[in-house]
């Protein structure tokens, strides 16, 4: 009964049921997603898709992010293109238990529908966003990790279901209609990991958004699907999780209902009050997560040096102890360009030391090839230490006068233990958006922070 | 190298390479598909999808079948809706080795693109149709049967790839662009068998057509995907065929290249000159294939009775020997309506005896519930005989004067051994289309038969 229960739970959830931290997490997820989508709006993957598909665009219903309301197209294509843009820099959010990037598929569909239908309040938008994110993460947990190991891009294979649940919620579909929407979404399984490294990776969350949107609209019109789409013998979980033993019990664990409970908030078996959105995290740096601790530690060293009036040029050597995976995945000593820089823990250390941060601009080709950056990079040494956690590092910088600065990062910034605060999210947002939005960046940022009180989310979409 | 080889084979194939029977098979496949799509154009699954998605339609580029050029929408939605219509009565063609219904996804995409782009000749259209059908059946063979057994609807999971290859061919994409198109199509895996029995079953070939079309258009614009989408460790075949042992050797068998050969016609390892389209078959009756032998035999009895001036009312009893699967799948003694009638070998026998045929009109509720039909149906008895083939039956009708008529059908009409001839295809076409096309049905039929010599396939589309 996983399909029915998910539909019933979503239909019954009310805004007043939401704990304040859940609402706050939704606002932050939305805010981070907008920044990523605006930041990715000029990427070739986005513009090629826009140009190629433009012959098929319908009425101007929904805005493309990064165009501030100047480019509006039909809601389906807007969902696709905003979804592509939001994932293309690999800078979006992460539900760490499943490595789903949850907001892209759901928010891309929802924002497009909100503007198309009009008069959607911020509260209704956030409520729908939360149902969608919970849906995709719960179904993801049911098939994780075998599903991902086999080769599915779990963000999009679950994303269409999340988007369908969210749009169904926003449009006020009945439990039965929502059930059918889940089915039409579940039958569209988009995303092979083989596509990583090509434009098609970012196509995945975009297409998931579009598929989920279409599923909800079809179900609203009376289109039928299976009522056991998730749990049936030849339904979604058994087919896409075919290598996972006991998948029925996992479905029951994550999407079943407490015996004796009626459908409603937090009634999933696995813990009353467990909200997946509270386990969502945001990347402070646009590179693989294993490099995050060292950038964090080096930025802390930068800050201390600044405070003490020390010059980065006076660094003699830097020694880091890191988890063995770090060197295995990102041990590139001499990265040639920005893309290779993302796979170099040494470049990560250098930009942390020099700039005190690691933003997309520090991963431009010119920075990776800069002589000053290279001279610092070459002073960095890293040693694997299997006693360290994956998000832990110890970095010691020795100055030319033999003075040392040591930083021990137990959990990198952006982890669940040390989440990015709102100020950091703002800096990330501004860094991605300023070249697109210019002096509008603060106003746009504020409109996103205030999404909960928006009277018409579609009007916000036009600002983005 | 399966992906590259498929792309290269398609790009290099010329019309002059095609054997005459292959061209003829393509014309017949197209003709049968048009009849099914017009016949399904008023079905609720088609009209609900049309109404629900109409807010998103773009420019009038491509015609919806069954509207004779009066309803034209953007090519993507036309591909989707014509694909739905062509499958909704389960009356379309079957590649018997894989039970793929091959023409739906490919022709739905191709016809929409032909009309959108304009000036596509009949020969270019057929050439592209053939590349698409070969592509989907070859990739299907590589993952069959485990892929289907797990729960994938193989028509649509392979159909997006077939549609992408076909549209790439029609648009004149390079080998590299076609490779990327295959990748974007392969990452969109649509179709769970759990959806059988709901509207979503017919959504599958429609969405596959749309996905393949989109893939080709994106690739033409420069969108990139993996260049090993089919054969990579986490590519299409390994992911959707995860339970099949030795899938790499099956890929090589069906999509590999003869050593020492250059890319080109019939160079797939498995037999020079093996064309999957020659193994395509057409259903004479709109019901499960296991009932076809008994309808065939009973229609033959009908014809003999007519010749001898005997009245069906004088039948005393009818005894049939059938393959055991027939009673297992279609043993419903008292079907209540048209849908249940499709699962009753007894109703099948009755309409064969009374009408000498089994067309969609004999599966309307009123016929299944008709007292005269029921009285004949109740005289039919069927016995399982495991010595008979699945498409074989022996039927003996005994008249009230104890005279008997016996028919032994070794291979039912519609099988590869006893294919439907052109006259039978015409009757099937007319029966599906007359209520939609009225007195235009013969002219439209003729235009489809003459597709090879059409100067502009888009003009033909407007007649349909």
Short mmCIF file of N, CA, C and O in Angstrom, two decimals, chain A residues 42-101:
data_model
loop_
_atom_site.label_atom_id
_atom_site.label_comp_id
_atom_site.label_asym_id
_atom_site.label_seq_id
_atom_site.Cartn_x
_atom_site.Cartn_y
_atom_site.Cartn_z
N UNK A 42 23.27 30.36 -17.83
CA UNK A 42 24.01 30.70 -19.05
C UNK A 42 24.96 29.57 -19.48
O UNK A 42 25.76 29.74 -20.40
N UNK A 43 24.90 28.45 -18.80
CA UNK A 43 25.77 27.31 -19.13
C UNK A 43 25.35 26.74 -20.50
O UNK A 43 24.17 26.73 -20.83
N UNK A 44 26.33 26.25 -21.28
CA UNK A 44 25.97 25.68 -22.60
C UNK A 44 24.89 24.60 -22.54
O UNK A 44 24.04 24.54 -23.44
N UNK A 45 24.89 23.76 -21.52
CA UNK A 45 23.85 22.72 -21.46
C UNK A 45 22.46 23.35 -21.43
O UNK A 45 21.51 22.84 -22.04
N UNK A 46 22.35 24.47 -20.72
CA UNK A 46 21.06 25.15 -20.63
C UNK A 46 20.72 25.86 -21.94
O UNK A 46 19.59 25.76 -22.44
N UNK A 47 21.69 26.55 -22.49
CA UNK A 47 21.38 27.35 -23.68
C UNK A 47 21.20 26.46 -24.92
O UNK A 47 20.36 26.77 -25.77
N UNK A 48 21.94 25.36 -25.01
CA UNK A 48 21.72 24.45 -26.14
C UNK A 48 20.31 23.86 -26.06
O UNK A 48 19.59 23.78 -27.06
N UNK A 49 19.92 23.44 -24.86
CA UNK A 49 18.57 22.88 -24.71
C UNK A 49 17.52 23.94 -25.06
O UNK A 49 16.54 23.65 -25.76
N UNK A 50 17.75 25.16 -24.60
CA UNK A 50 16.80 26.24 -24.91
C UNK A 50 16.68 26.45 -26.42
O UNK A 50 15.58 26.49 -26.98
N UNK A 51 17.81 26.59 -27.06
CA UNK A 51 17.78 26.87 -28.50
C UNK A 51 17.20 25.70 -29.30
O UNK A 51 16.42 25.90 -30.23
N UNK A 52 17.58 24.49 -28.92
CA UNK A 52 17.14 23.31 -29.69
C UNK A 52 15.63 23.10 -29.58
O UNK A 52 14.98 22.72 -30.54
N UNK A 53 15.10 23.33 -28.38
CA UNK A 53 13.69 23.01 -28.14
C UNK A 53 12.76 24.19 -28.38
O UNK A 53 11.54 24.04 -28.34
N UNK A 54 13.33 25.36 -28.65
CA UNK A 54 12.48 26.55 -28.78
C UNK A 54 11.40 26.43 -29.87
O UNK A 54 10.33 27.02 -29.71
N UNK A 55 11.60 25.63 -30.93
CA UNK A 55 10.49 25.51 -31.90
C UNK A 55 9.22 24.92 -31.30
O UNK A 55 8.15 25.06 -31.88
N UNK A 56 9.36 24.25 -30.15
CA UNK A 56 8.20 23.56 -29.59
C UNK A 56 7.56 24.33 -28.43
O UNK A 56 6.57 23.87 -27.87
N UNK A 57 8.13 25.45 -28.05
CA UNK A 57 7.60 26.15 -26.88
C UNK A 57 6.15 26.58 -27.10
O UNK A 57 5.77 27.01 -28.18
N UNK A 58 5.37 26.48 -26.01
CA UNK A 58 3.98 26.93 -26.04
C UNK A 58 3.85 28.33 -25.46
O UNK A 58 4.81 29.12 -25.44
N UNK A 59 2.68 28.62 -24.96
CA UNK A 59 2.36 29.97 -24.46
C UNK A 59 3.30 30.40 -23.34
O UNK A 59 3.80 29.56 -22.59
N UNK A 60 3.51 31.72 -23.20
CA UNK A 60 4.39 32.22 -22.13
C UNK A 60 3.73 32.13 -20.76
O UNK A 60 3.13 33.08 -20.28
N UNK A 61 3.88 30.95 -20.14
CA UNK A 61 3.22 30.70 -18.85
C UNK A 61 4.18 30.88 -17.68
O UNK A 61 3.77 31.29 -16.60
N UNK A 62 5.45 30.53 -17.89
CA UNK A 62 6.36 30.39 -16.76
C UNK A 62 7.73 30.94 -17.12
O UNK A 62 8.20 30.78 -18.26
N UNK A 63 8.40 31.53 -16.15
CA UNK A 63 9.67 32.22 -16.39
C UNK A 63 10.86 31.28 -16.36
O UNK A 63 10.90 30.34 -15.56
N UNK A 64 11.82 31.57 -17.21
CA UNK A 64 13.12 30.92 -17.09
C UNK A 64 13.97 31.69 -16.09
O UNK A 64 14.08 32.92 -16.19
N UNK A 65 14.56 30.99 -15.15
CA UNK A 65 15.39 31.66 -14.15
C UNK A 65 16.64 32.26 -14.79
O UNK A 65 17.19 31.70 -15.74
N UNK A 66 17.05 33.41 -14.26
CA UNK A 66 18.18 34.12 -14.83
C UNK A 66 17.77 35.08 -15.94
O UNK A 66 18.62 35.74 -16.52
N UNK A 67 16.48 35.15 -16.24
CA UNK A 67 16.00 36.05 -17.30
C UNK A 67 15.08 37.13 -16.72
O UNK A 67 14.54 37.94 -17.47
N UNK A 68 14.87 37.10 -15.41
CA UNK A 68 14.06 38.11 -14.70
C UNK A 68 12.74 38.43 -15.41
O UNK A 68 12.41 39.60 -15.62
N UNK A 69 12.04 37.37 -15.73
CA UNK A 69 10.70 37.53 -16.31
C UNK A 69 10.68 37.91 -17.78
O UNK A 69 9.61 38.02 -18.37
N UNK A 70 11.87 38.09 -18.36
CA UNK A 70 11.89 38.50 -19.77
C UNK A 70 11.72 37.33 -20.73
O UNK A 70 11.42 37.54 -21.90
N UNK A 71 11.93 36.10 -20.25
CA UNK A 71 11.73 34.93 -21.09
C UNK A 71 10.75 34.00 -20.41
O UNK A 71 11.06 33.40 -19.38
N UNK A 72 9.57 33.92 -20.98
CA UNK A 72 8.54 33.05 -20.40
C UNK A 72 8.08 32.08 -21.49
O UNK A 72 7.83 32.49 -22.63
N UNK A 73 7.98 30.83 -21.11
CA UNK A 73 7.59 29.78 -22.05
C UNK A 73 6.56 28.88 -21.37
O UNK A 73 6.18 29.13 -20.23
N UNK A 74 6.12 27.83 -22.07
CA UNK A 74 5.14 26.95 -21.44
C UNK A 74 5.74 26.29 -20.20
O UNK A 74 6.95 26.09 -20.10
N UNK A 75 4.87 25.93 -19.28
CA UNK A 75 5.30 25.44 -17.97
C UNK A 75 6.15 24.17 -18.07
O UNK A 75 7.09 23.99 -17.30
N UNK A 76 5.82 23.29 -19.02
CA UNK A 76 6.59 22.04 -19.14
C UNK A 76 8.04 22.31 -19.52
O UNK A 76 8.96 21.72 -18.96
N UNK A 77 8.22 23.17 -20.50
CA UNK A 77 9.60 23.46 -20.91
C UNK A 77 10.34 24.30 -19.87
O UNK A 77 11.55 24.16 -19.70
N UNK A 78 9.61 25.17 -19.18
CA UNK A 78 10.26 25.93 -18.11
C UNK A 78 10.77 25.00 -17.02
O UNK A 78 11.89 25.16 -16.50
N UNK A 79 9.96 24.00 -16.68
CA UNK A 79 10.39 23.03 -15.66
C UNK A 79 11.65 22.30 -16.12
O UNK A 79 12.60 22.12 -15.35
N UNK A 80 11.65 21.88 -17.38
CA UNK A 80 12.82 21.17 -17.92
C UNK A 80 14.07 22.05 -17.86
O UNK A 80 15.13 21.62 -17.36
N UNK A 81 13.96 23.27 -18.36
CA UNK A 81 15.15 24.11 -18.50
C UNK A 81 15.66 24.62 -17.15
O UNK A 81 16.87 24.67 -16.93
N UNK A 82 14.75 24.98 -16.25
CA UNK A 82 15.21 25.40 -14.93
C UNK A 82 15.83 24.23 -14.17
O UNK A 82 16.79 24.42 -13.40
N UNK A 83 15.31 23.04 -14.40
CA UNK A 83 15.89 21.85 -13.78
C UNK A 83 17.30 21.58 -14.29
O UNK A 83 18.20 21.23 -13.51
N UNK A 84 17.50 21.74 -15.58
CA UNK A 84 18.85 21.58 -16.15
C UNK A 84 19.79 22.61 -15.53
O UNK A 84 20.88 22.28 -15.04
N UNK A 85 19.36 23.87 -15.54
CA UNK A 85 20.23 24.96 -15.06
C UNK A 85 20.63 24.75 -13.60
O UNK A 85 21.77 25.02 -13.21
N UNK A 86 19.71 24.23 -12.80
CA UNK A 86 19.98 24.14 -11.36
C UNK A 86 20.96 23.03 -11.00
O UNK A 86 21.48 22.99 -9.88
N UNK A 87 21.21 22.12 -11.94
CA UNK A 87 22.08 20.98 -11.62
C UNK A 87 23.41 21.05 -12.36
O UNK A 87 24.34 20.30 -12.06
N UNK A 88 23.52 21.97 -13.30
CA UNK A 88 24.61 21.87 -14.27
C UNK A 88 25.98 22.16 -13.67
O UNK A 88 26.99 21.68 -14.18
N UNK A 89 26.02 22.89 -12.56
CA UNK A 89 27.31 23.14 -11.90
C UNK A 89 27.58 22.17 -10.75
O UNK A 89 28.54 22.37 -10.00
N UNK A 90 26.73 21.14 -10.59
CA UNK A 90 26.91 20.18 -9.48
C UNK A 90 27.04 20.91 -8.14
O UNK A 90 27.88 20.56 -7.31
N UNK A 91 26.21 21.93 -7.98
CA UNK A 91 26.37 22.81 -6.82
C UNK A 91 25.09 22.81 -5.99
O UNK A 91 24.97 23.59 -5.05
N UNK A 92 24.14 21.92 -6.36
CA UNK A 92 22.84 21.93 -5.67
C UNK A 92 22.89 21.12 -4.38
O UNK A 92 23.94 20.68 -3.95
N UNK A 93 21.73 20.98 -3.75
CA UNK A 93 21.67 20.38 -2.42
C UNK A 93 21.82 18.87 -2.46
O UNK A 93 21.71 18.24 -3.51
N UNK A 94 22.04 18.27 -1.30
CA UNK A 94 22.23 16.81 -1.21
C UNK A 94 21.55 16.25 0.03
O UNK A 94 21.85 16.68 1.15
N UNK A 95 20.66 15.30 -0.19
CA UNK A 95 20.11 14.51 0.91
C UNK A 95 21.13 13.41 1.16
O UNK A 95 21.26 12.47 0.37
N UNK A 96 21.91 13.57 2.24
CA UNK A 96 23.13 12.77 2.38
C UNK A 96 22.88 11.26 2.50
O UNK A 96 23.71 10.46 2.08
N UNK A 97 21.71 10.86 3.01
CA UNK A 97 21.44 9.42 3.17
C UNK A 97 21.32 8.71 1.83
O UNK A 97 21.50 7.49 1.75
N UNK A 98 20.93 9.44 0.78
CA UNK A 98 20.68 8.80 -0.52
C UNK A 98 21.47 9.45 -1.65
O UNK A 98 21.41 8.97 -2.79
N UNK A 99 22.19 10.52 -1.36
CA UNK A 99 22.82 11.43 -2.32
C UNK A 99 21.86 11.89 -3.44
O UNK A 99 22.28 12.23 -4.54
N UNK A 100 20.58 11.93 -3.10
CA UNK A 100 19.62 12.60 -3.99
C UNK A 100 19.84 14.11 -3.87
O UNK A 100 20.05 14.63 -2.77
N UNK A 101 19.78 14.82 -5.00
CA UNK A 101 19.74 16.28 -5.00
C UNK A 101 18.26 16.65 -5.09
O UNK A 101 17.70 16.73 -6.18
#
